[in-house]
PDB file of C-alpha atoms in Angstrom:
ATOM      1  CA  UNK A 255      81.222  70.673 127.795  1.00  0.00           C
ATOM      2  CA  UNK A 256      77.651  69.710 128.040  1.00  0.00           C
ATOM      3  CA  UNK A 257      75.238  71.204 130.528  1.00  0.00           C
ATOM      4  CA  UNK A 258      74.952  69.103 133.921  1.00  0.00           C
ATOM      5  CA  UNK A 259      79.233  67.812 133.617  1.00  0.00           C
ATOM      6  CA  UNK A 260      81.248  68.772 135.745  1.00  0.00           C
ATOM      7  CA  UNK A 261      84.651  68.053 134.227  1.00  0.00           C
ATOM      8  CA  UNK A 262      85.519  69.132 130.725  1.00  0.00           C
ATOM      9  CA  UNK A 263      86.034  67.239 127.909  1.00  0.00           C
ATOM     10  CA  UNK A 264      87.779  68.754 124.958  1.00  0.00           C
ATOM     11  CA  UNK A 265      85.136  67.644 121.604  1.00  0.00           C
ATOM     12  CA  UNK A 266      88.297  66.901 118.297  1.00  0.00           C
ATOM     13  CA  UNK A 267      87.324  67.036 115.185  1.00  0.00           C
ATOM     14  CA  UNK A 268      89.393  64.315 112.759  1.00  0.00           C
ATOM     15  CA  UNK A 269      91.578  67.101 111.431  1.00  0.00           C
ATOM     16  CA  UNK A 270      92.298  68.246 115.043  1.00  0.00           C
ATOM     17  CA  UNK A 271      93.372  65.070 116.090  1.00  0.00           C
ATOM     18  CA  UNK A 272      95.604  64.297 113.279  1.00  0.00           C
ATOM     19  CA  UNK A 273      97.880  68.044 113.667  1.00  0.00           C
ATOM     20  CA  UNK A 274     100.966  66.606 113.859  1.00  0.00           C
ATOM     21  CA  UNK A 275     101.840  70.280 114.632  1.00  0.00           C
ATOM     22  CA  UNK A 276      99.740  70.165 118.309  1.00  0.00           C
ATOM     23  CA  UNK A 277     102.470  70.702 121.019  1.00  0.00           C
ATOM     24  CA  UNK A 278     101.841  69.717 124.817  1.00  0.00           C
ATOM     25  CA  UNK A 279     104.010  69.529 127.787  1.00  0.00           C
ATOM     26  CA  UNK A 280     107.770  69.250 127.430  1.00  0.00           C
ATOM     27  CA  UNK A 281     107.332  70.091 123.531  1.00  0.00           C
ATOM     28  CA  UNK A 282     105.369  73.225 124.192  1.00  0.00           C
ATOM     29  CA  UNK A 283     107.803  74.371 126.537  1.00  0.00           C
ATOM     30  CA  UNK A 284     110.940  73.611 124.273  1.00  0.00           C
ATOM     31  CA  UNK A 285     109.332  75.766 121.239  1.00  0.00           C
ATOM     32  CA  UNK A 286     108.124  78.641 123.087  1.00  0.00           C
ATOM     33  CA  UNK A 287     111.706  78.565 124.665  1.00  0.00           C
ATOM     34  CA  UNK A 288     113.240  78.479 121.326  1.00  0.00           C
ATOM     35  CA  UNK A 289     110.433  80.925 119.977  1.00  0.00           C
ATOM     36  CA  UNK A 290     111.153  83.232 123.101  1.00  0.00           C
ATOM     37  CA  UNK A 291     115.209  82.965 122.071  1.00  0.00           C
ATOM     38  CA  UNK A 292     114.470  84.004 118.425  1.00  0.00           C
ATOM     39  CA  UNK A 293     112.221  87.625 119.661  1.00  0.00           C
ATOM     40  CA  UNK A 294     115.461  88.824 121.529  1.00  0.00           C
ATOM     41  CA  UNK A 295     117.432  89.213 118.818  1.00  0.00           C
ATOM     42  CA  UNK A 296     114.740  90.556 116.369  1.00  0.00           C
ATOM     43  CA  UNK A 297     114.309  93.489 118.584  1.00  0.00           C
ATOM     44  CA  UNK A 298     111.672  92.297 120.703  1.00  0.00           C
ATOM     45  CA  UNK A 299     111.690  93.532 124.269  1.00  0.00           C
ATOM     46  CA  UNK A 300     110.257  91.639 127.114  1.00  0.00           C
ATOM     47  CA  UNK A 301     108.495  93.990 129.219  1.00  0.00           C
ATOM     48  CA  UNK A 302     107.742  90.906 132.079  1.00  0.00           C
ATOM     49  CA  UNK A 303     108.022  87.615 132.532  1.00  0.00           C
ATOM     50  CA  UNK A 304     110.428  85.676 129.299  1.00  0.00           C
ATOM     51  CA  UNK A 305     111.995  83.302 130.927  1.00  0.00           C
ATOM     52  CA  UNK A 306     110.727  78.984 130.716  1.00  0.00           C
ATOM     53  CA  UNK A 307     112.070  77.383 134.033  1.00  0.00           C
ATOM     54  CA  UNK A 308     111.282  73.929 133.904  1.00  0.00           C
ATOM     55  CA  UNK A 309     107.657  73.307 133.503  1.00  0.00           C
ATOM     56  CA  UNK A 310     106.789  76.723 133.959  1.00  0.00           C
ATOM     57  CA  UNK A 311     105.822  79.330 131.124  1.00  0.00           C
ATOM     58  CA  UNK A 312     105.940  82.980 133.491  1.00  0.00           C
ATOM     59  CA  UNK A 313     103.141  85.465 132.588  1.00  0.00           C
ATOM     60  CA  UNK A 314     104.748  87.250 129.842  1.00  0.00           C
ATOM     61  CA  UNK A 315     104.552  90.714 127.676  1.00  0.00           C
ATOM     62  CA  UNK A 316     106.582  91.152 124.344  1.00  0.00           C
ATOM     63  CA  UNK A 317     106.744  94.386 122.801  1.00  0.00           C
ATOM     64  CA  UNK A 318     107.356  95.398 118.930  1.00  0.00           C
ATOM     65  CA  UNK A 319     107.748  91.787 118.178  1.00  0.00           C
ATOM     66  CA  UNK A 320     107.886  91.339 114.464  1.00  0.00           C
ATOM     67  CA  UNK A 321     104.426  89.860 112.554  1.00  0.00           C
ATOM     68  CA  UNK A 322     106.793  86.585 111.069  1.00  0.00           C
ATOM     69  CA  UNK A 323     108.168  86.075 115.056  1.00  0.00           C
ATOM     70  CA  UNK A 324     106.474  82.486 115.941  1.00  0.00           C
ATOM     71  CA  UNK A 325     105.459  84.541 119.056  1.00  0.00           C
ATOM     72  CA  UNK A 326     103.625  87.276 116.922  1.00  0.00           C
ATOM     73  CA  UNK A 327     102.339  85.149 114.219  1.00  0.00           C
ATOM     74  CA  UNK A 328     101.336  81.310 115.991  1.00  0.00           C
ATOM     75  CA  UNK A 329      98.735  80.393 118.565  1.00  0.00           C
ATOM     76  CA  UNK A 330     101.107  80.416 121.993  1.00  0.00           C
ATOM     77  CA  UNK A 331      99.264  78.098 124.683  1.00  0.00           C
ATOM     78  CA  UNK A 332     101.124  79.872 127.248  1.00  0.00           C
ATOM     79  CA  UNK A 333     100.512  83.438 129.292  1.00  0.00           C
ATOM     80  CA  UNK A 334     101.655  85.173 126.600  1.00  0.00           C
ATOM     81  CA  UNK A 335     100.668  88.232 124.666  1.00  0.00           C
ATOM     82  CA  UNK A 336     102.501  90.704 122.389  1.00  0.00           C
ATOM     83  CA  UNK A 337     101.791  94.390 121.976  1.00  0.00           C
ATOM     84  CA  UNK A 338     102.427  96.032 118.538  1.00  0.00           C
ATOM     85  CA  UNK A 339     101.877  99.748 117.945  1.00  0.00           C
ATOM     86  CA  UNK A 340     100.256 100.990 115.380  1.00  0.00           C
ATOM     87  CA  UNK A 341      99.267 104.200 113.492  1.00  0.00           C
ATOM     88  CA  UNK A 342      95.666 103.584 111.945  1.00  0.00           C
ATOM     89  CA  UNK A 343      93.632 101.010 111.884  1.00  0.00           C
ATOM     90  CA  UNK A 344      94.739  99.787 108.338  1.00  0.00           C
ATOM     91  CA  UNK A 345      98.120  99.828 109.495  1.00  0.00           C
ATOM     92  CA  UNK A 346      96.829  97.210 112.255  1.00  0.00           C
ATOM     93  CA  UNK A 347      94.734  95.302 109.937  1.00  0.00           C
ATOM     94  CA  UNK A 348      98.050  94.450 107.660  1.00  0.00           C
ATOM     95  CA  UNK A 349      99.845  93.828 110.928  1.00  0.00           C
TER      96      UNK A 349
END
């Protein structure tokens, strides 16, 4: 955004635009659906929020999720954060 605009227009580089790995709408809310339905089962508690009813992603805490978990380990464009415990700060580093 450039001073004196008033609506915001995202600036894509070439490699940006060509990510065929760039998820919006529907997409975004199938994966983090599917990546939501792969935490359970690895142990993964949701503290709040978890479920994806159409077109909605609630607000959303995962605990103990795994560091190869999608949710743990990709950039989630949703209201969603995971909390990992740790012992020391080079314990959280290789995390």
């Amino acid at each position: 955004m450039f001073v004196g605009e008033t609506t915001y227009r995202p600036e894509f580089t070439e490699d940006e635009e060509d990510d065929d790995e760039a998820l919006d709408g529907l997409a975004l809310l199938e994966a983090l659906a599917a990546w939501f339905d792969a935490a359970r089962p690895a142990g993964a508690p949701f503290l709040c929020g978890g479920p994806v009813p159409p077109g909605v992603v609630a607000p959303t805490v995962i605990a103990n999720a795994a560091p190869h978990l999608n949710v743990s380990c990709r950039e989630v464009f949703a209201p969603v954060v995971t909390v990992t415990p740790y012992h020391d700060f080079a314990e959280a580093l290789a995390l």
